[in-house]
Tab-separated table of C-alpha atoms and ligand atoms in Angstrom:
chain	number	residue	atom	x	y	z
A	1	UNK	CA	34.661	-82.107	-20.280
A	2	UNK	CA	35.470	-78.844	-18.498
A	3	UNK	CA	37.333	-79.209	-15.558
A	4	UNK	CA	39.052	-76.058	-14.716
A	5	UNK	CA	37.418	-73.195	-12.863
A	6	UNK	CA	36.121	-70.527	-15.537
A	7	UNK	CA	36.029	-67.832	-12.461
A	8	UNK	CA	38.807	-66.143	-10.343
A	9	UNK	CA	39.082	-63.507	-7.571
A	10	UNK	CA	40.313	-60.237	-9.176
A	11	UNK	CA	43.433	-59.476	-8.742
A	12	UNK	CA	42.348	-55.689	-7.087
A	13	UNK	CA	39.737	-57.614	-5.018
A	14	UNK	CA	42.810	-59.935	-4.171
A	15	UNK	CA	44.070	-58.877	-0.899
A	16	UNK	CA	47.021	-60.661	0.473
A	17	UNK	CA	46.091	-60.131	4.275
A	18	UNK	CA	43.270	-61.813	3.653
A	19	UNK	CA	42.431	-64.542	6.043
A	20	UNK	CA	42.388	-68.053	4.736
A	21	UNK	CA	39.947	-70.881	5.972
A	22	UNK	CA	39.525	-74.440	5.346
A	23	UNK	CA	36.342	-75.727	3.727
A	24	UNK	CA	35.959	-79.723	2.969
A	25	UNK	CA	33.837	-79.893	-0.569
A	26	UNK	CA	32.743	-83.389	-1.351
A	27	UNK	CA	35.772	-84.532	0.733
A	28	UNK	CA	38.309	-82.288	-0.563
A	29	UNK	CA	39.877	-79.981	1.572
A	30	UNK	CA	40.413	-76.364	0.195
A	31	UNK	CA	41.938	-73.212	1.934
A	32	UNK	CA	40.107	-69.768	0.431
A	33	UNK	CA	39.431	-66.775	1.405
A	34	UNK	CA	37.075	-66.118	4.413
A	35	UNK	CA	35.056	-62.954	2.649
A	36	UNK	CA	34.060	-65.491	-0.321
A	37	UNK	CA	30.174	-66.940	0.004
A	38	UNK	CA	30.307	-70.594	-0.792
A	39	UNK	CA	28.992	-70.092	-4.628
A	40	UNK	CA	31.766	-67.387	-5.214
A	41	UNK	CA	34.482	-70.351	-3.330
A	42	UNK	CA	32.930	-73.206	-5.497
A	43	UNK	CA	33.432	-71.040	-8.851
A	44	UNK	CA	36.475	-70.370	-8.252
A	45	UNK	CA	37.544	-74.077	-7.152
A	46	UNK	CA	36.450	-75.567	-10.468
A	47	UNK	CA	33.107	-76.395	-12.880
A	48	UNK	CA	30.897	-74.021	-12.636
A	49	UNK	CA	27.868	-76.867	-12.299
A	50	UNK	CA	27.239	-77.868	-8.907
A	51	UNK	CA	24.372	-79.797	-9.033
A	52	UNK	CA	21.829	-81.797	-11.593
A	53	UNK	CA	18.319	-80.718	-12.120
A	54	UNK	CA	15.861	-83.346	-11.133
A	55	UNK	CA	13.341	-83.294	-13.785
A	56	UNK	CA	15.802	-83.475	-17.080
A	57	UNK	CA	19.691	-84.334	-15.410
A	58	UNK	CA	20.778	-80.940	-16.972
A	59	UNK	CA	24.284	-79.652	-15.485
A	60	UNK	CA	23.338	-76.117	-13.571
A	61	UNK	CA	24.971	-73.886	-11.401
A	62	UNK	CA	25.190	-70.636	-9.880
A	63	UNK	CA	23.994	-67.924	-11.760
A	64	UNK	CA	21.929	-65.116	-10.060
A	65	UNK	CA	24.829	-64.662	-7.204
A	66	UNK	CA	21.851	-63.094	-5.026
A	67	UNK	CA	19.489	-65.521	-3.552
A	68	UNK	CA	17.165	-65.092	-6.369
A	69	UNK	CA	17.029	-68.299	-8.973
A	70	UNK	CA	17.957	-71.350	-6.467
A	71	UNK	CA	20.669	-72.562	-8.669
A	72	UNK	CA	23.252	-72.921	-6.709
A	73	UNK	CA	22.055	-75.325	-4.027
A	74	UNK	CA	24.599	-77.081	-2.334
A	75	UNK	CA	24.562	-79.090	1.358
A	76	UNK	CA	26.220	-77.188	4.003
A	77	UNK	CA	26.877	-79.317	7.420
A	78	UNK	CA	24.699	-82.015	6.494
A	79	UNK	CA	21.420	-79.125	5.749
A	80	UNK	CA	20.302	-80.293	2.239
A	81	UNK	CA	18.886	-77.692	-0.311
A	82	UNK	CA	21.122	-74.723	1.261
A	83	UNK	CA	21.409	-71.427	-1.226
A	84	UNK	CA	25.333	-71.566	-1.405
A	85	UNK	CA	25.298	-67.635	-2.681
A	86	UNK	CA	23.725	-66.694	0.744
A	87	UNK	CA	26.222	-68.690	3.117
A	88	UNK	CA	29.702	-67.035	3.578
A	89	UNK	CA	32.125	-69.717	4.220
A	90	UNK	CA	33.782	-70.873	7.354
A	91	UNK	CA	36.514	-72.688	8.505
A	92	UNK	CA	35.615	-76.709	8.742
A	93	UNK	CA	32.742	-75.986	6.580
A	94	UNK	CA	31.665	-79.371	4.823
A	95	UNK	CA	29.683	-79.204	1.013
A	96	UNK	CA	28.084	-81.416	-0.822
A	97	UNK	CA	27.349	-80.751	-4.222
A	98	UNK	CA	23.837	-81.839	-4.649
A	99	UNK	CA	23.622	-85.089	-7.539
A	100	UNK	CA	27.079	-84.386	-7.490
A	101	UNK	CA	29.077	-86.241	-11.051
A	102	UNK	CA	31.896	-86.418	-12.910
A	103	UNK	CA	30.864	-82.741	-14.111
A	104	UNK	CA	30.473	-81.287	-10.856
A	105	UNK	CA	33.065	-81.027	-7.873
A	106	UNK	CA	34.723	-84.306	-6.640
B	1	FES	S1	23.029	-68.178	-7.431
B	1	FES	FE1	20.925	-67.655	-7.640
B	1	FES	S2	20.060	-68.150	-5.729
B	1	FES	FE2	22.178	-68.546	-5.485
Protein backbone atom coordinates (compact mmCIF):
# COMPACT_ATOMS: atom_id res chain seq x y z
CA UNK A 1 0.00 0.00 0.00
CA UNK A 2 1.23 3.48 -0.94
CA UNK A 3 2.03 5.53 1.78
CA UNK A 4 4.31 8.23 0.74
CA UNK A 5 3.16 11.46 -0.86
CA UNK A 6 3.49 11.11 -4.82
CA UNK A 7 3.37 15.19 -4.97
CA UNK A 8 5.85 17.95 -3.81
CA UNK A 9 6.13 21.77 -3.94
CA UNK A 10 8.66 22.67 -6.69
CA UNK A 11 11.63 23.54 -5.72
CA UNK A 12 11.31 27.23 -7.87
CA UNK A 13 7.79 27.53 -6.35
CA UNK A 14 9.68 26.74 -2.98
CA UNK A 15 10.27 29.94 -1.31
CA UNK A 16 12.07 29.90 1.93
CA UNK A 17 10.35 33.14 3.40
CA UNK A 18 7.43 31.53 3.10
CA UNK A 19 5.21 31.59 6.08
CA UNK A 20 4.48 28.33 7.78
CA UNK A 21 1.07 27.41 9.52
CA UNK A 22 -0.20 24.64 11.50
CA UNK A 23 -3.06 22.51 10.18
CA UNK A 24 -4.39 19.36 12.41
CA UNK A 25 -5.43 16.50 9.61
CA UNK A 26 -7.26 13.63 11.19
CA UNK A 27 -5.39 14.55 14.42
CA UNK A 28 -2.05 15.04 13.10
CA UNK A 29 -0.50 18.19 13.35
CA UNK A 30 1.43 19.47 10.20
CA UNK A 31 3.29 22.86 9.61
CA UNK A 32 3.05 23.89 5.56
CA UNK A 33 3.05 26.55 3.75
CA UNK A 34 0.28 29.23 4.09
CA UNK A 35 -0.16 29.88 0.02
CA UNK A 36 -1.02 25.96 -0.32
CA UNK A 37 -5.10 25.20 -0.67
CA UNK A 38 -5.84 22.25 1.50
CA UNK A 39 -5.86 19.61 -1.62
CA UNK A 40 -2.36 20.95 -2.76
CA UNK A 41 -1.26 20.53 1.52
CA UNK A 42 -2.94 17.01 1.65
CA UNK A 43 -0.93 15.85 -1.64
CA UNK A 44 1.89 16.79 -0.54
CA UNK A 45 1.47 15.27 3.15
CA UNK A 46 0.92 11.75 1.83
CA UNK A 47 -1.73 9.31 -0.34
CA UNK A 48 -3.12 10.99 -2.76
CA UNK A 49 -6.83 9.36 -1.77
CA UNK A 50 -8.62 11.30 0.67
CA UNK A 51 -11.78 9.91 0.81
CA UNK A 52 -14.01 6.62 -0.29
CA UNK A 53 -16.76 6.85 -2.77
CA UNK A 54 -20.06 5.87 -1.33
CA UNK A 55 -21.64 3.83 -3.92
CA UNK A 56 -18.54 1.23 -4.73
CA UNK A 57 -15.69 2.03 -1.59
CA UNK A 58 -13.26 3.04 -4.46
CA UNK A 59 -10.07 5.07 -3.10
CA UNK A 60 -10.41 8.79 -4.85
CA UNK A 61 -8.84 11.91 -4.51
CA UNK A 62 -8.08 15.17 -5.83
CA UNK A 63 -7.87 15.45 -9.32
CA UNK A 64 -9.39 18.52 -11.14
CA UNK A 65 -7.37 21.06 -8.63
CA UNK A 66 -10.22 23.68 -9.66
CA UNK A 67 -13.50 23.20 -8.03
CA UNK A 68 -14.74 21.28 -10.91
CA UNK A 69 -15.11 17.22 -10.22
CA UNK A 70 -15.84 17.20 -6.23
CA UNK A 71 -13.12 14.78 -5.57
CA UNK A 72 -11.40 16.09 -3.14
CA UNK A 73 -13.93 16.58 -0.36
CA UNK A 74 -12.58 16.79 2.89
CA UNK A 75 -14.21 18.33 6.45
CA UNK A 76 -12.84 21.60 7.32
CA UNK A 77 -13.79 22.86 11.08
CA UNK A 78 -16.34 20.38 11.57
CA UNK A 79 -18.28 21.61 7.78
CA UNK A 80 -18.70 18.15 6.11
CA UNK A 81 -18.54 17.85 2.21
CA UNK A 82 -16.04 21.00 1.93
CA UNK A 83 -14.12 21.22 -1.73
CA UNK A 84 -10.52 21.06 -0.17
CA UNK A 85 -9.04 22.61 -3.70
CA UNK A 86 -11.13 25.81 -2.99
CA UNK A 87 -10.08 26.39 0.80
CA UNK A 88 -6.52 27.87 1.30
CA UNK A 89 -5.27 26.68 4.54
CA UNK A 90 -4.95 28.37 7.85
CA UNK A 91 -3.29 28.13 10.90
CA UNK A 92 -5.37 25.71 13.51
CA UNK A 93 -7.21 24.47 10.59
CA UNK A 94 -8.72 20.92 11.52
CA UNK A 95 -9.46 18.08 8.38
CA UNK A 96 -11.08 15.22 8.23
CA UNK A 97 -10.64 13.04 5.48
CA UNK A 98 -14.06 11.95 4.59
CA UNK A 99 -14.44 7.64 5.12
CA UNK A 100 -11.08 8.19 6.03
CA UNK A 101 -8.84 4.31 6.07
CA UNK A 102 -5.80 2.82 6.24
CA UNK A 103 -5.33 4.25 2.53
CA UNK A 104 -6.14 7.67 3.24
CA UNK A 105 -4.50 10.17 5.84
CA UNK A 106 -4.28 9.03 9.54
S1 LIG B 1 -10.00 18.59 -7.00
FE1 LIG B 1 -11.71 18.73 -8.33
S2 LIG B 1 -13.17 19.86 -7.21
FE2 LIG B 1 -11.41 19.83 -5.94
Amino acid sequence: MLTKALFRKLPLATDNNTPLVSIEVNGSTHRVANDLSVAAALLTLGPAAIRRNPADNSARGPYCMMGVCFECLVEIDDVPNVQSCMVRVAEGMRITTVNATEACHD
